mmCIF file of C-alpha atoms and ligand atoms in Angstrom:
data_model
loop_
_atom_site.group_PDB
_atom_site.id
_atom_site.type_symbol
_atom_site.label_atom_id
_atom_site.label_comp_id
_atom_site.label_asym_id
_atom_site.label_seq_id
_atom_site.Cartn_x
_atom_site.Cartn_y
_atom_site.Cartn_z
ATOM 1 C CA UNK A 1346 113.834 144.996 -32.086
ATOM 2 C CA UNK A 1347 113.480 147.623 -35.776
ATOM 3 C CA UNK A 1348 113.446 147.079 -39.306
ATOM 4 C CA UNK A 1349 116.743 148.904 -39.001
ATOM 5 C CA UNK A 1350 118.739 146.019 -37.355
ATOM 6 C CA UNK A 1351 119.203 144.100 -40.664
ATOM 7 C CA UNK A 1352 122.843 145.638 -41.297
ATOM 8 C CA UNK A 1353 124.535 144.734 -38.061
ATOM 9 C CA UNK A 1354 123.243 140.758 -37.049
ATOM 10 C CA UNK A 1355 124.047 141.802 -32.961
ATOM 11 C CA UNK A 1356 121.342 144.411 -32.667
ATOM 12 C CA UNK A 1357 119.064 141.024 -33.534
ATOM 13 C CA UNK A 1358 120.143 139.134 -31.593
ATOM 14 C CA UNK A 1359 116.915 139.168 -29.275
ATOM 15 C CA UNK A 1360 117.586 140.305 -25.207
ATOM 16 C CA UNK A 1361 115.727 140.609 -21.616
ATOM 17 C CA UNK A 1362 112.007 138.385 -22.960
ATOM 18 C CA UNK A 1363 113.009 135.046 -23.691
ATOM 19 C CA UNK A 1364 109.525 134.898 -25.470
ATOM 20 C CA UNK A 1365 108.558 135.638 -29.742
ATOM 21 C CA UNK A 1366 107.966 139.077 -30.294
ATOM 22 C CA UNK A 1367 106.545 138.149 -33.373
ATOM 23 C CA UNK A 1368 105.013 134.390 -34.135
ATOM 24 C CA UNK A 1369 103.643 134.167 -37.745
ATOM 25 C CA UNK A 1370 101.429 130.717 -38.385
ATOM 26 C CA UNK A 1371 100.373 128.600 -40.965
ATOM 27 C CA UNK A 1372 97.076 127.233 -40.109
ATOM 28 C CA UNK A 1373 96.886 124.135 -41.718
ATOM 29 C CA UNK A 1374 94.988 120.618 -41.865
ATOM 30 C CA UNK A 1375 90.843 121.742 -41.585
ATOM 31 C CA UNK A 1376 90.018 119.788 -44.277
ATOM 32 C CA UNK A 1377 91.863 116.324 -42.994
ATOM 33 C CA UNK A 1378 90.468 116.950 -39.682
ATOM 34 C CA UNK A 1379 86.555 117.253 -40.950
ATOM 35 C CA UNK A 1380 87.202 114.583 -43.108
ATOM 36 C CA UNK A 1381 88.740 112.266 -40.550
ATOM 37 C CA UNK A 1382 84.267 113.006 -38.866
ATOM 38 C CA UNK A 1383 83.023 112.724 -42.135
ATOM 39 C CA UNK A 1384 81.795 116.487 -42.568
ATOM 40 C CA UNK A 1385 82.553 118.936 -44.580
ATOM 41 C CA UNK A 1386 85.603 120.465 -44.898
ATOM 42 C CA UNK A 1387 84.153 123.535 -44.211
ATOM 43 C CA UNK A 1388 83.207 122.359 -40.904
ATOM 44 C CA UNK A 1389 87.281 122.262 -40.364
ATOM 45 C CA UNK A 1390 87.389 125.903 -40.989
ATOM 46 C CA UNK A 1391 84.860 127.205 -38.719
ATOM 47 C CA UNK A 1392 86.007 124.890 -36.007
ATOM 48 C CA UNK A 1393 89.948 126.405 -36.744
ATOM 49 C CA UNK A 1394 88.956 129.610 -36.645
ATOM 50 C CA UNK A 1395 87.887 129.065 -32.844
ATOM 51 C CA UNK A 1396 91.142 128.162 -33.012
ATOM 52 C CA UNK A 1397 91.954 130.874 -33.657
ATOM 53 C CA UNK A 1398 89.918 133.241 -31.172
ATOM 54 C CA UNK A 1399 91.831 130.697 -28.705
ATOM 55 C CA UNK A 1400 95.627 132.034 -29.720
ATOM 56 C CA UNK A 1401 94.224 135.310 -30.277
ATOM 57 C CA UNK A 1402 93.920 135.598 -26.825
ATOM 58 C CA UNK A 1403 97.019 133.992 -25.413
ATOM 59 C CA UNK A 1404 99.056 136.137 -27.289
ATOM 60 C CA UNK A 1405 97.501 138.991 -25.674
ATOM 61 C CA UNK A 1406 98.208 137.398 -22.373
ATOM 62 C CA UNK A 1407 101.720 136.361 -22.512
ATOM 63 C CA UNK A 1408 102.417 139.796 -23.768
ATOM 64 C CA UNK A 1409 102.837 138.789 -27.599
ATOM 65 C CA UNK A 1410 103.271 142.552 -29.368
ATOM 66 C CA UNK A 1411 102.565 140.462 -33.514
ATOM 67 C CA UNK A 1412 100.867 137.595 -34.982
ATOM 68 C CA UNK A 1413 100.205 136.699 -37.992
ATOM 69 C CA UNK A 1414 98.574 133.612 -39.538
ATOM 70 C CA UNK A 1415 97.784 132.577 -43.140
ATOM 71 C CA UNK A 1416 93.949 132.491 -43.909
ATOM 72 C CA UNK A 1417 94.419 131.757 -47.449
ATOM 73 C CA UNK A 1418 97.043 131.884 -50.485
ATOM 74 C CA UNK A 1419 97.490 132.738 -52.880
ATOM 75 C CA UNK A 1420 97.020 129.824 -54.887
ATOM 76 C CA UNK A 1421 94.314 128.664 -51.854
ATOM 77 C CA UNK A 1422 92.369 129.435 -55.586
ATOM 78 C CA UNK A 1423 92.453 126.948 -57.288
ATOM 79 C CA UNK A 1424 90.246 124.590 -54.648
ATOM 80 C CA UNK A 1425 87.181 123.964 -55.175
ATOM 81 C CA UNK A 1426 84.644 126.809 -55.872
ATOM 82 C CA UNK A 1427 82.900 126.138 -52.958
ATOM 83 C CA UNK A 1428 85.216 125.653 -50.122
ATOM 84 C CA UNK A 1429 86.464 128.983 -51.742
ATOM 85 C CA UNK A 1430 83.636 130.818 -51.492
ATOM 86 C CA UNK A 1431 82.978 129.273 -47.844
ATOM 87 C CA UNK A 1432 86.185 130.656 -46.906
ATOM 88 C CA UNK A 1433 85.475 134.002 -48.128
ATOM 89 C CA UNK A 1434 82.175 134.521 -46.026
ATOM 90 C CA UNK A 1435 83.693 132.683 -42.724
ATOM 91 C CA UNK A 1436 86.176 134.884 -42.710
ATOM 92 C CA UNK A 1437 83.969 138.020 -43.380
ATOM 93 C CA UNK A 1438 81.516 136.394 -41.053
ATOM 94 C CA UNK A 1439 84.301 135.385 -38.385
ATOM 95 C CA UNK A 1440 85.476 139.339 -38.534
ATOM 96 C CA UNK A 1441 81.496 141.618 -38.113
ATOM 97 C CA UNK A 1442 81.939 138.963 -35.068
ATOM 98 C CA UNK A 1443 85.471 139.467 -33.322
ATOM 99 C CA UNK A 1444 86.060 142.624 -34.564
ATOM 100 C CA UNK A 1445 83.812 145.119 -31.337
ATOM 101 C CA UNK A 1446 86.385 142.439 -28.972
ATOM 102 C CA UNK A 1447 89.878 142.580 -31.456
ATOM 103 C CA UNK A 1448 88.680 146.630 -30.495
ATOM 104 C CA UNK A 1449 87.333 146.558 -26.576
ATOM 105 C CA UNK A 1450 90.673 144.452 -25.501
ATOM 106 C CA UNK A 1451 92.820 146.968 -27.463
ATOM 107 C CA UNK A 1452 94.081 144.787 -31.076
ATOM 108 C CA UNK A 1453 95.223 145.739 -34.326
ATOM 109 C CA UNK A 1454 93.403 143.893 -37.213
ATOM 110 C CA UNK A 1455 94.956 144.139 -40.640
ATOM 111 C CA UNK A 1456 95.372 142.308 -43.812
ATOM 112 C CA UNK A 1457 97.764 141.471 -45.876
ATOM 113 C CA UNK A 1458 97.532 139.963 -49.679
ATOM 114 C CA UNK A 1459 95.846 141.046 -53.085
ATOM 115 C CA UNK A 1460 92.116 141.328 -51.376
ATOM 116 C CA UNK A 1461 90.257 143.235 -53.781
ATOM 117 C CA UNK A 1462 89.913 140.050 -55.339
ATOM 118 C CA UNK A 1463 87.372 139.401 -52.342
ATOM 119 C CA UNK A 1464 85.167 141.367 -53.731
ATOM 120 C CA UNK A 1465 84.007 144.702 -52.773
ATOM 121 C CA UNK A 1466 81.311 143.943 -50.033
ATOM 122 C CA UNK A 1467 84.098 142.242 -48.198
ATOM 123 C CA UNK A 1468 87.580 144.640 -49.110
ATOM 124 C CA UNK A 1469 84.414 147.600 -46.917
ATOM 125 C CA UNK A 1470 84.822 145.821 -44.652
ATOM 126 C CA UNK A 1471 88.069 145.077 -44.183
ATOM 127 C CA UNK A 1472 88.484 148.123 -44.548
ATOM 128 C CA UNK A 1473 86.997 150.088 -41.319
ATOM 129 C CA UNK A 1474 87.651 146.995 -39.524
ATOM 130 C CA UNK A 1475 91.044 148.552 -39.856
ATOM 131 C CA UNK A 1476 90.611 152.283 -39.562
ATOM 132 C CA UNK A 1477 88.497 151.224 -36.263
ATOM 133 C CA UNK A 1478 91.117 149.368 -34.205
ATOM 134 C CA UNK A 1479 94.391 151.205 -36.367
ATOM 135 C CA UNK A 1480 94.976 152.933 -33.025
ATOM 136 C CA UNK A 1481 94.987 149.945 -30.767
ATOM 137 C CA UNK A 1482 98.470 148.751 -28.814
ATOM 138 C CA UNK A 1483 98.346 145.537 -27.508
ATOM 139 C CA UNK A 1484 98.565 143.543 -30.410
ATOM 140 C CA UNK A 1485 99.093 143.688 -34.334
ATOM 141 C CA UNK A 1486 96.912 140.708 -35.686
ATOM 142 C CA UNK A 1487 97.806 140.852 -38.692
ATOM 143 C CA UNK A 1488 95.113 138.039 -41.594
ATOM 144 C CA UNK A 1489 97.616 136.664 -44.408
ATOM 145 C CA UNK A 1490 94.811 136.416 -47.356
ATOM 146 C CA UNK A 1491 95.028 135.674 -51.286
ATOM 147 C CA UNK A 1492 98.726 136.338 -49.430
ATOM 148 C CA UNK A 1493 101.426 135.038 -51.415
ATOM 149 C CA UNK A 1494 105.399 135.334 -50.165
ATOM 150 C CA UNK A 1495 106.666 136.497 -54.629
ATOM 151 C CA UNK A 1496 103.714 137.886 -55.093
ATOM 152 C CA UNK A 1497 104.679 140.733 -51.702
ATOM 153 C CA UNK A 1498 108.213 140.708 -53.030
ATOM 154 C CA UNK A 1499 107.070 141.002 -56.458
ATOM 155 C CA UNK A 1500 105.099 144.316 -55.933
ATOM 156 C CA UNK A 1501 107.834 145.364 -53.402
ATOM 157 C CA UNK A 1502 109.654 145.242 -56.626
ATOM 158 C CA UNK A 1503 107.370 146.907 -58.935
ATOM 159 C CA UNK A 1504 107.389 150.214 -56.275
ATOM 160 C CA UNK A 1505 110.882 150.294 -56.414
ATOM 161 C CA UNK A 1506 110.680 150.522 -60.601
ATOM 162 C CA UNK A 1507 108.536 152.921 -60.487
ATOM 163 C CA UNK A 1508 110.660 155.142 -57.832
ATOM 164 C CA UNK A 1509 113.914 154.259 -60.459
ATOM 165 C CA UNK A 1510 111.727 155.458 -63.603
ATOM 166 C CA UNK A 1511 110.903 158.662 -61.908
ATOM 167 C CA UNK A 1512 114.599 159.378 -60.791
ATOM 168 C CA UNK A 1513 113.490 159.310 -57.039
ATOM 169 C CA UNK A 1514 116.148 156.518 -56.446
ATOM 170 C CA UNK A 1515 118.736 155.089 -58.023
ATOM 171 C CA UNK A 1516 118.184 151.209 -59.810
ATOM 172 C CA UNK A 1517 121.811 150.183 -58.046
ATOM 173 C CA UNK A 1518 122.133 152.031 -55.309
ATOM 174 C CA UNK A 1519 118.972 149.552 -53.995
ATOM 175 C CA UNK A 1520 119.312 147.889 -50.767
ATOM 176 C CA UNK A 1521 117.388 144.958 -48.999
ATOM 177 C CA UNK A 1522 116.711 147.173 -46.587
ATOM 178 C CA UNK A 1523 115.087 149.690 -49.131
ATOM 179 C CA UNK A 1524 113.459 145.973 -51.127
ATOM 180 C CA UNK A 1525 111.040 145.116 -46.721
ATOM 181 C CA UNK A 1526 110.179 149.266 -46.636
ATOM 182 C CA UNK A 1527 108.197 148.544 -49.612
ATOM 183 C CA UNK A 1528 107.716 144.457 -48.327
ATOM 184 C CA UNK A 1529 102.943 145.048 -46.927
ATOM 185 C CA UNK A 1530 105.013 144.024 -43.495
ATOM 186 C CA UNK A 1531 106.914 147.243 -43.422
ATOM 187 C CA UNK A 1532 105.945 148.106 -40.526
ATOM 188 C CA UNK A 1533 106.479 144.763 -37.926
ATOM 189 C CA UNK A 1534 109.302 142.916 -36.551
ATOM 190 C CA UNK A 1535 110.104 139.621 -38.524
ATOM 191 C CA UNK A 1536 108.332 136.985 -36.810
ATOM 192 C CA UNK A 1537 110.538 135.163 -34.525
ATOM 193 C CA UNK A 1538 109.020 131.524 -34.335
ATOM 194 C CA UNK A 1539 107.026 130.837 -37.081
ATOM 195 C CA UNK A 1540 104.704 127.850 -37.192
ATOM 196 C CA UNK A 1541 103.025 125.771 -39.298
ATOM 197 C CA UNK A 1542 100.526 122.895 -38.199
ATOM 198 C CA UNK A 1543 99.593 119.891 -40.067
ATOM 199 C CA UNK A 1544 102.380 118.702 -40.094
ATOM 200 C CA UNK A 1545 103.647 119.571 -43.618
ATOM 201 C CA UNK A 1546 107.071 120.842 -43.324
ATOM 202 C CA UNK A 1547 106.970 123.266 -46.095
ATOM 203 C CA UNK A 1548 106.929 127.114 -46.376
ATOM 204 C CA UNK A 1549 103.886 127.745 -49.222
ATOM 205 C CA UNK A 1550 104.862 131.232 -50.147
ATOM 206 C CA UNK A 1551 103.933 132.453 -46.619
ATOM 207 C CA UNK A 1552 106.444 135.302 -45.373
ATOM 208 C CA UNK A 1553 108.972 134.931 -47.807
ATOM 209 C CA UNK A 1554 111.614 136.981 -47.504
ATOM 210 C CA UNK A 1555 110.301 137.396 -43.380
ATOM 211 C CA UNK A 1556 111.133 134.392 -42.805
ATOM 212 C CA UNK A 1557 115.217 134.901 -43.841
ATOM 213 C CA UNK A 1558 116.088 133.985 -39.323
ATOM 214 C CA UNK A 1559 113.034 133.525 -38.034
ATOM 215 C CA UNK A 1560 112.717 129.711 -36.539
ATOM 216 C CA UNK A 1561 110.694 127.283 -37.418
ATOM 217 C CA UNK A 1562 108.061 125.060 -35.933
ATOM 218 C CA UNK A 1563 106.688 121.990 -37.607
ATOM 219 C CA UNK A 1564 104.285 120.908 -35.142
ATOM 220 C CA UNK A 1565 102.273 117.409 -35.954
ATOM 221 C CA UNK A 1566 98.906 118.150 -34.735
ATOM 222 C CA UNK A 1567 96.412 119.704 -37.719
ATOM 223 C CA UNK A 1568 95.260 123.732 -37.054
ATOM 224 C CA UNK A 1569 91.817 122.604 -35.286
ATOM 225 C CA UNK A 1570 93.287 120.620 -32.051
ATOM 226 C CA UNK A 1571 95.803 122.990 -31.768
ATOM 227 C CA UNK A 1572 94.891 124.033 -27.991
ATOM 228 C CA UNK A 1573 96.431 126.754 -25.564
ATOM 229 C CA UNK A 1574 98.818 123.218 -24.524
ATOM 230 C CA UNK A 1575 100.163 122.993 -27.864
ATOM 231 C CA UNK A 1576 100.819 126.669 -28.030
ATOM 232 C CA UNK A 1577 103.016 126.538 -24.949
ATOM 233 C CA UNK A 1578 104.411 123.300 -26.333
ATOM 234 C CA UNK A 1579 105.589 125.708 -28.978
ATOM 235 C CA UNK A 1580 107.335 128.688 -27.479
ATOM 236 C CA UNK A 1581 109.104 126.270 -24.875
ATOM 237 C CA UNK A 1582 110.704 125.127 -28.303
ATOM 238 C CA UNK A 1583 111.406 128.466 -29.329
ATOM 239 C CA UNK A 1584 112.334 129.164 -25.914
ATOM 240 C CA UNK A 1585 114.569 126.607 -25.470
ATOM 241 C CA UNK A 1586 116.800 127.633 -28.837
ATOM 242 C CA UNK A 1587 119.730 129.773 -29.035
ATOM 243 C CA UNK A 1588 119.492 132.116 -32.043
ATOM 244 C CA UNK A 1589 122.632 133.354 -33.788
ATOM 245 C CA UNK A 1590 122.424 135.861 -37.362
ATOM 246 C CA UNK A 1591 125.258 133.599 -38.539
ATOM 247 C CA UNK A 1592 127.476 134.881 -35.743
ATOM 248 C CA UNK A 1593 129.273 131.606 -33.199
ATOM 249 C CA UNK A 1594 127.334 131.009 -30.230
ATOM 250 C CA UNK A 1595 130.122 131.734 -28.469
ATOM 251 C CA UNK A 1596 129.282 135.603 -29.602
ATOM 252 C CA UNK A 1597 126.138 135.950 -28.882
ATOM 253 C CA UNK A 1598 126.964 134.568 -24.877
ATOM 254 C CA UNK A 1599 129.321 137.324 -24.762
ATOM 255 C CA UNK A 1600 126.235 139.928 -26.451
ATOM 256 C CA UNK A 1601 124.018 138.532 -23.860
ATOM 257 C CA UNK A 1602 126.105 139.106 -20.623
ATOM 258 C CA UNK A 1603 128.016 142.256 -22.199
HETATM 259 C C1 IPE B 1989 94.182 124.918 -43.802
HETATM 260 O O1 IPE B 1989 93.649 123.885 -43.829
HETATM 261 C C2 IPE B 1989 93.755 126.298 -44.351
HETATM 262 C C3 IPE B 1989 93.159 126.223 -45.224
HETATM 263 C C4 IPE B 1989 94.153 126.912 -46.721
HETATM 264 C C5 IPE B 1989 92.780 127.757 -46.045
HETATM 265 P P1 IPE B 1989 93.591 122.619 -45.235
HETATM 266 O O2 IPE B 1989 92.438 123.524 -45.950
HETATM 267 O O3 IPE B 1989 94.475 123.236 -46.539
HETATM 268 O O4 IPE B 1989 92.951 121.866 -44.504
HETATM 269 P P2 IPE B 1989 94.052 120.497 -44.926
HETATM 270 O O5 IPE B 1989 95.192 120.229 -45.023
HETATM 271 O O6 IPE B 1989 93.097 120.144 -45.951
HETATM 272 O O7 IPE B 1989 93.687 119.134 -43.752
HETATM 273 C C1 IPE B 1990 98.204 127.307 -47.180
HETATM 274 O O1 IPE B 1990 98.063 125.995 -46.758
HETATM 275 C C2 IPE B 1990 98.009 128.195 -46.797
HETATM 276 C C3 IPE B 1990 97.080 128.064 -45.973
HETATM 277 C C4 IPE B 1990 97.178 127.909 -44.238
HETATM 278 C C5 IPE B 1990 96.678 129.137 -45.309
HETATM 279 P P1 IPE B 1990 98.281 124.685 -47.729
HETATM 280 O O2 IPE B 1990 97.150 123.609 -47.073
HETATM 281 O O3 IPE B 1990 97.276 125.763 -48.353
HETATM 282 O O4 IPE B 1990 99.747 123.756 -48.565
HETATM 283 P P2 IPE B 1990 100.057 123.190 -48.489
HETATM 284 O O5 IPE B 1990 99.297 123.490 -50.341
HETATM 285 O O6 IPE B 1990 99.610 121.653 -48.532
HETATM 286 O O7 IPE B 1990 101.117 123.680 -49.285
HETATM 287 MG MG1 MG B 1991 96.306 122.073 -46.476
#
């Protein structure tokens, strides 16, 4: 399904495979998981990294092409300094540990978000990992780090405004497709399935633009407990749904039979 399908809802109806092509996840509940065990919150984040590994390999096995994970939101800077520092360290060390395996498994790694704030060293490691894996094709693993959906839309608007100022585009001719092309996820299809663990039923400034027609699934499970069987439940829920994109159920049935 290409990005240009935005103007034609019939073309957005997924065909063939009933599995999602793109899964986006808010991995929530690490802190509560640790607190329930009288452990420091960072212990929950460490356990969470193990679940990330599991989910990445499950997606690879199932042939899911895009996995996008919310690791750190632009609002998470408001947390205690020590937790923020530990989260960044955990992210960078997990990347160092996993990079070889990601590459061997033909996984393309990339990060979306305003990463400069993580410091020069972290940025260098992230860029190295992206460069090493850029031609891999089995699965695109995107980590949203210091990411916010509103930030993303604002930076897309700023880019279009610059181009309008330079006389390259007409302000009145700006279309949703042009905004989309300037967003961080411009080269991926919109998520088919959104999963949030932890029990909260909100989007928390994740992929605001791209979630317009995504199927939402809220798991009453803390992220460190989200294993393969929990992922299968989410996939079962997804495959049982009819996606309509504004059409009627009958129209969808007709396109399936055509
Ligand atoms: C999600 O778990 C991970 C991050 C936000 C980095 P939390 O740390 O939000 O866990 P809870 O919601 O406090 O349990
Ligand atoms: C969302 O979780 C961000 C990540 C999982 C990285 P939060 O725990 O920060 O979300 P809120 O604050 O409960 O909405
Ligand atoms: Mg949380």
